[in-house]
Coordinates of N, CA and C in Angstrom, one line a residue:
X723 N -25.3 31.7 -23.0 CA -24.8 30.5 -22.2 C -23.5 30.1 -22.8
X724 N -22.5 30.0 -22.3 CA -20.9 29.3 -22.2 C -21.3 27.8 -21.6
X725 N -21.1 27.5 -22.2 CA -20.4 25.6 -22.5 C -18.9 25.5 -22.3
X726 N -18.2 25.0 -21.5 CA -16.9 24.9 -21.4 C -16.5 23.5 -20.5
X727 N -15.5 23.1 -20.7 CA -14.7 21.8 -20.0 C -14.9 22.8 -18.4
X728 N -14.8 21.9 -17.5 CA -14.8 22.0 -16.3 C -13.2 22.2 -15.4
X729 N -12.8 22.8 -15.0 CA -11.4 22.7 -14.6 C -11.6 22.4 -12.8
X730 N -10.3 22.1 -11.9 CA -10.4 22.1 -10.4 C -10.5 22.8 -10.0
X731 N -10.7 24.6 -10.2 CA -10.6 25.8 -9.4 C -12.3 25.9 -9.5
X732 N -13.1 25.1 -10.3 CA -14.7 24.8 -10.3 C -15.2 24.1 -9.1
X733 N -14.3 23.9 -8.5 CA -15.1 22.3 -7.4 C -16.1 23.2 -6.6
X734 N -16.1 24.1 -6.0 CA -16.9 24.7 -4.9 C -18.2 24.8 -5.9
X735 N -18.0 25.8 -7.2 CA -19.6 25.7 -7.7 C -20.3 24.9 -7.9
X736 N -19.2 23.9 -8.2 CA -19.6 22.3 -9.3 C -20.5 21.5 -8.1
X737 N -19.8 21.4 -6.8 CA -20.4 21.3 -5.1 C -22.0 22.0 -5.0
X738 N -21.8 23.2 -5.4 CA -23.3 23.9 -4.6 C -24.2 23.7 -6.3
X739 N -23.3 23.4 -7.0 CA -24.6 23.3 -8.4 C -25.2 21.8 -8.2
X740 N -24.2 20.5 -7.7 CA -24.9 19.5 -7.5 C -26.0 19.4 -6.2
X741 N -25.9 19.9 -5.1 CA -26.5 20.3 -4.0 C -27.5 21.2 -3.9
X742 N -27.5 21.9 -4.8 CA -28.9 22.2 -5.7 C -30.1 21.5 -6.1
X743 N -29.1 20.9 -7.4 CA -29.9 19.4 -8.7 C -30.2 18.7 -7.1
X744 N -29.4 18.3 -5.8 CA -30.1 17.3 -5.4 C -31.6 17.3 -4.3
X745 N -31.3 18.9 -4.5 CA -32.5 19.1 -3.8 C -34.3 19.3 -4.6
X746 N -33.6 19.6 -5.9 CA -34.7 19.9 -6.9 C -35.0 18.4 -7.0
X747 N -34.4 17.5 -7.4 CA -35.0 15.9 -8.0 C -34.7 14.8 -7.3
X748 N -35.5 13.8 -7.5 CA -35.4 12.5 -6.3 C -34.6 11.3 -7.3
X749 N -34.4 12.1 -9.0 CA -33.8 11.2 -9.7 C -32.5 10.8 -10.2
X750 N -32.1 11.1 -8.5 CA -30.4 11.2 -8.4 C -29.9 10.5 -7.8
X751 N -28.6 10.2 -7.9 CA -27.9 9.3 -6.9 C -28.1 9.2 -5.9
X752 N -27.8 11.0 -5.0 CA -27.4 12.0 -3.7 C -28.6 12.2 -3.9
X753 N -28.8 12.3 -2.3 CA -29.8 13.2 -1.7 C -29.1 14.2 -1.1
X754 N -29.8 15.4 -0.8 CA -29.0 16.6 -0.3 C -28.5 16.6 0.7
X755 N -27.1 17.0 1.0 CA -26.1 16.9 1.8 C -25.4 15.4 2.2
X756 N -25.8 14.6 1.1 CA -24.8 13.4 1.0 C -23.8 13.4 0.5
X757 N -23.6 14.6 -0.4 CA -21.9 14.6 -1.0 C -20.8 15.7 -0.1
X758 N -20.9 14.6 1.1 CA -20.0 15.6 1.6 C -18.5 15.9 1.7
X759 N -18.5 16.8 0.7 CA -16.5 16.6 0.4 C -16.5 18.2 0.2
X760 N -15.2 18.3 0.9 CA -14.8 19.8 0.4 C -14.3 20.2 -1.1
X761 N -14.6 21.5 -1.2 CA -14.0 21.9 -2.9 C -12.7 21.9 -3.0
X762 N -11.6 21.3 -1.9 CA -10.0 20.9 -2.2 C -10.1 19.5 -2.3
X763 N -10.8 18.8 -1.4 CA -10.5 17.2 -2.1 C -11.3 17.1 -3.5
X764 N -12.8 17.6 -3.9 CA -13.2 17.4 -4.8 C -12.5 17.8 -6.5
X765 N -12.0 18.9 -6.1 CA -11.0 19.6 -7.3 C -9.8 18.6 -7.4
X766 N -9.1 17.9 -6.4 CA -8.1 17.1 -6.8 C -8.7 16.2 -7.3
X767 N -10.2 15.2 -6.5 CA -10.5 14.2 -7.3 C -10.6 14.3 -8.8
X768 N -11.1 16.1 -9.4 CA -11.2 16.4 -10.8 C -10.3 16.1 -11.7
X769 N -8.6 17.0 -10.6 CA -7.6 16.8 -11.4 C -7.3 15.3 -11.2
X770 N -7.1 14.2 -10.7 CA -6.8 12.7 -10.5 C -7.5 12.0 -12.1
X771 N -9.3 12.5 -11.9 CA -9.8 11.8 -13.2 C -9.1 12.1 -14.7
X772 N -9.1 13.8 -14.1 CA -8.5 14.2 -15.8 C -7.3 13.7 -16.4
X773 N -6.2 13.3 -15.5 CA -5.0 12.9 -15.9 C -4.9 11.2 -15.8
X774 N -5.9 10.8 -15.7 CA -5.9 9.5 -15.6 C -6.5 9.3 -17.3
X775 N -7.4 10.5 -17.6 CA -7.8 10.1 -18.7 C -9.1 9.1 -19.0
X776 N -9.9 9.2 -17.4 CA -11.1 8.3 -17.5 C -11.7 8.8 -16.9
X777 N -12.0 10.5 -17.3 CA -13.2 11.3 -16.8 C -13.2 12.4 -18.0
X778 N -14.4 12.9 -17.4 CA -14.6 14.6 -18.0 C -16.1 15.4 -17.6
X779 N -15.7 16.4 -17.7 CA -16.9 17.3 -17.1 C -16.7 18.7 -17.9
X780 N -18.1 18.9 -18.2 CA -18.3 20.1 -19.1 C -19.5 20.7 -17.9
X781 N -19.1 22.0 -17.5 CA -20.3 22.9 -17.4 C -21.0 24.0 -18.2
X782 N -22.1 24.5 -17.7 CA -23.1 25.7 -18.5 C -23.1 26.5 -17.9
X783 N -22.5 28.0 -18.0 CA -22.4 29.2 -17.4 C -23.6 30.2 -18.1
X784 N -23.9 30.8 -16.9 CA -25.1 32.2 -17.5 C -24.6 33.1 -16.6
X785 N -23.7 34.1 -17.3 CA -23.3 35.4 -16.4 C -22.8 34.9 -15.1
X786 N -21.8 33.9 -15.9 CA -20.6 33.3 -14.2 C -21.4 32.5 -13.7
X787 N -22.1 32.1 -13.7 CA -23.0 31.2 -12.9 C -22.8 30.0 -13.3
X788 N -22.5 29.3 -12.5 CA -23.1 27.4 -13.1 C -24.5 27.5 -13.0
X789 N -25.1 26.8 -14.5 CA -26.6 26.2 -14.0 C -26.6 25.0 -15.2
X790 N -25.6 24.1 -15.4 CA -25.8 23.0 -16.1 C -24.4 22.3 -15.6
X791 N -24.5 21.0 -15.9 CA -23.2 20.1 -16.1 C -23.2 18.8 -16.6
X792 N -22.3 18.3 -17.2 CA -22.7 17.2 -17.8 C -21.4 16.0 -17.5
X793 N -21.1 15.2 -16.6 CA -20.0 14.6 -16.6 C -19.7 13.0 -16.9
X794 N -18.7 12.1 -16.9 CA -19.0 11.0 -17.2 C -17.0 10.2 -16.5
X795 N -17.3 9.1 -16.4 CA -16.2 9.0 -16.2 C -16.2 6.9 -16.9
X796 N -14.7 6.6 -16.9 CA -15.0 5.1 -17.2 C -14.3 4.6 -16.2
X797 N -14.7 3.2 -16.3 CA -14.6 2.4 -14.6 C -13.0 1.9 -15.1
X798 N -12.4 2.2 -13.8 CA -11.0 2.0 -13.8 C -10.2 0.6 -13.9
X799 N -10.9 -0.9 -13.4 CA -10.6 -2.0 -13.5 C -11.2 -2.4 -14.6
X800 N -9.5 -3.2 -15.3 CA -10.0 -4.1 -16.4 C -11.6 -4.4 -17.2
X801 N -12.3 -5.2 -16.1 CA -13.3 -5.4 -16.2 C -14.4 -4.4 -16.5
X802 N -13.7 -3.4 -16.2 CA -15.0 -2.2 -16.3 C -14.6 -1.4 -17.1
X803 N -13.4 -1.6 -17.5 CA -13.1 -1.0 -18.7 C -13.7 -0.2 -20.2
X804 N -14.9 -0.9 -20.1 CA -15.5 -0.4 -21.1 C -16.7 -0.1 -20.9
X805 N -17.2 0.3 -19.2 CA -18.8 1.1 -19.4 C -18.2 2.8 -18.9
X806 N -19.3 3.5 -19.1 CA -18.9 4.5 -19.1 C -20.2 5.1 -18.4
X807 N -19.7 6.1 -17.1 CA -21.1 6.4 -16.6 C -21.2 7.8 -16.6
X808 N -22.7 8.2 -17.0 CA -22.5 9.6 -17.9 C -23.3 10.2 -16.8
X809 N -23.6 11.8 -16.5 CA -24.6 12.2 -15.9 C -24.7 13.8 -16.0
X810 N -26.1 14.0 -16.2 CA -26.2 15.4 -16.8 C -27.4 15.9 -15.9
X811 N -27.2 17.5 -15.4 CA -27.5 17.6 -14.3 C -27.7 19.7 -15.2
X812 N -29.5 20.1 -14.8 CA -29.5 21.3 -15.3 C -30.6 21.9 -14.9

């Protein structure tokens, strides 16, 4: 298993790895087929967090495969400035 930072040319797996987790568990946000974004808007949303500097996402590779991820991001107004929402997903 490879543990690695998550980059935007990931979005399509990072997509069918979540759409997976949402079909295996009811202890998720999404239900399956509620995240519906393509792997070009979701890869920019990746690159937007990463350079904002109020995200990150690590995935788990087995022979190229995603089968883990672990992401978190912090809330962007003042006020929310200091919670941080984490979510790990495997």
């Amino acid at each position: 298993m490879r543990v690695r930072q998550a980059v935007p040319s990931d979005a399509a797996d990072v997509i069918a790895l979540f759409e997976k987790l949402y079909t295996e568990s009811t202890f998720l946000l999404h239900e399956p087929g509620e995240m519906n974004r393509s792997a070009e808007t979701y890869g920019k949303r990746m690159t937007e967090g990463f350079e904002r500097q109020n995200s990150m996402m690590f995935v788990a590779e087995v022979g190229g495969d995603l089968v883990g991820i672990v992401f978190g991001s912090r809330g962007l107004a003042k006020r929310t400035s200091h919670s941080f929402l984490l979510g790990l997903g495997v």
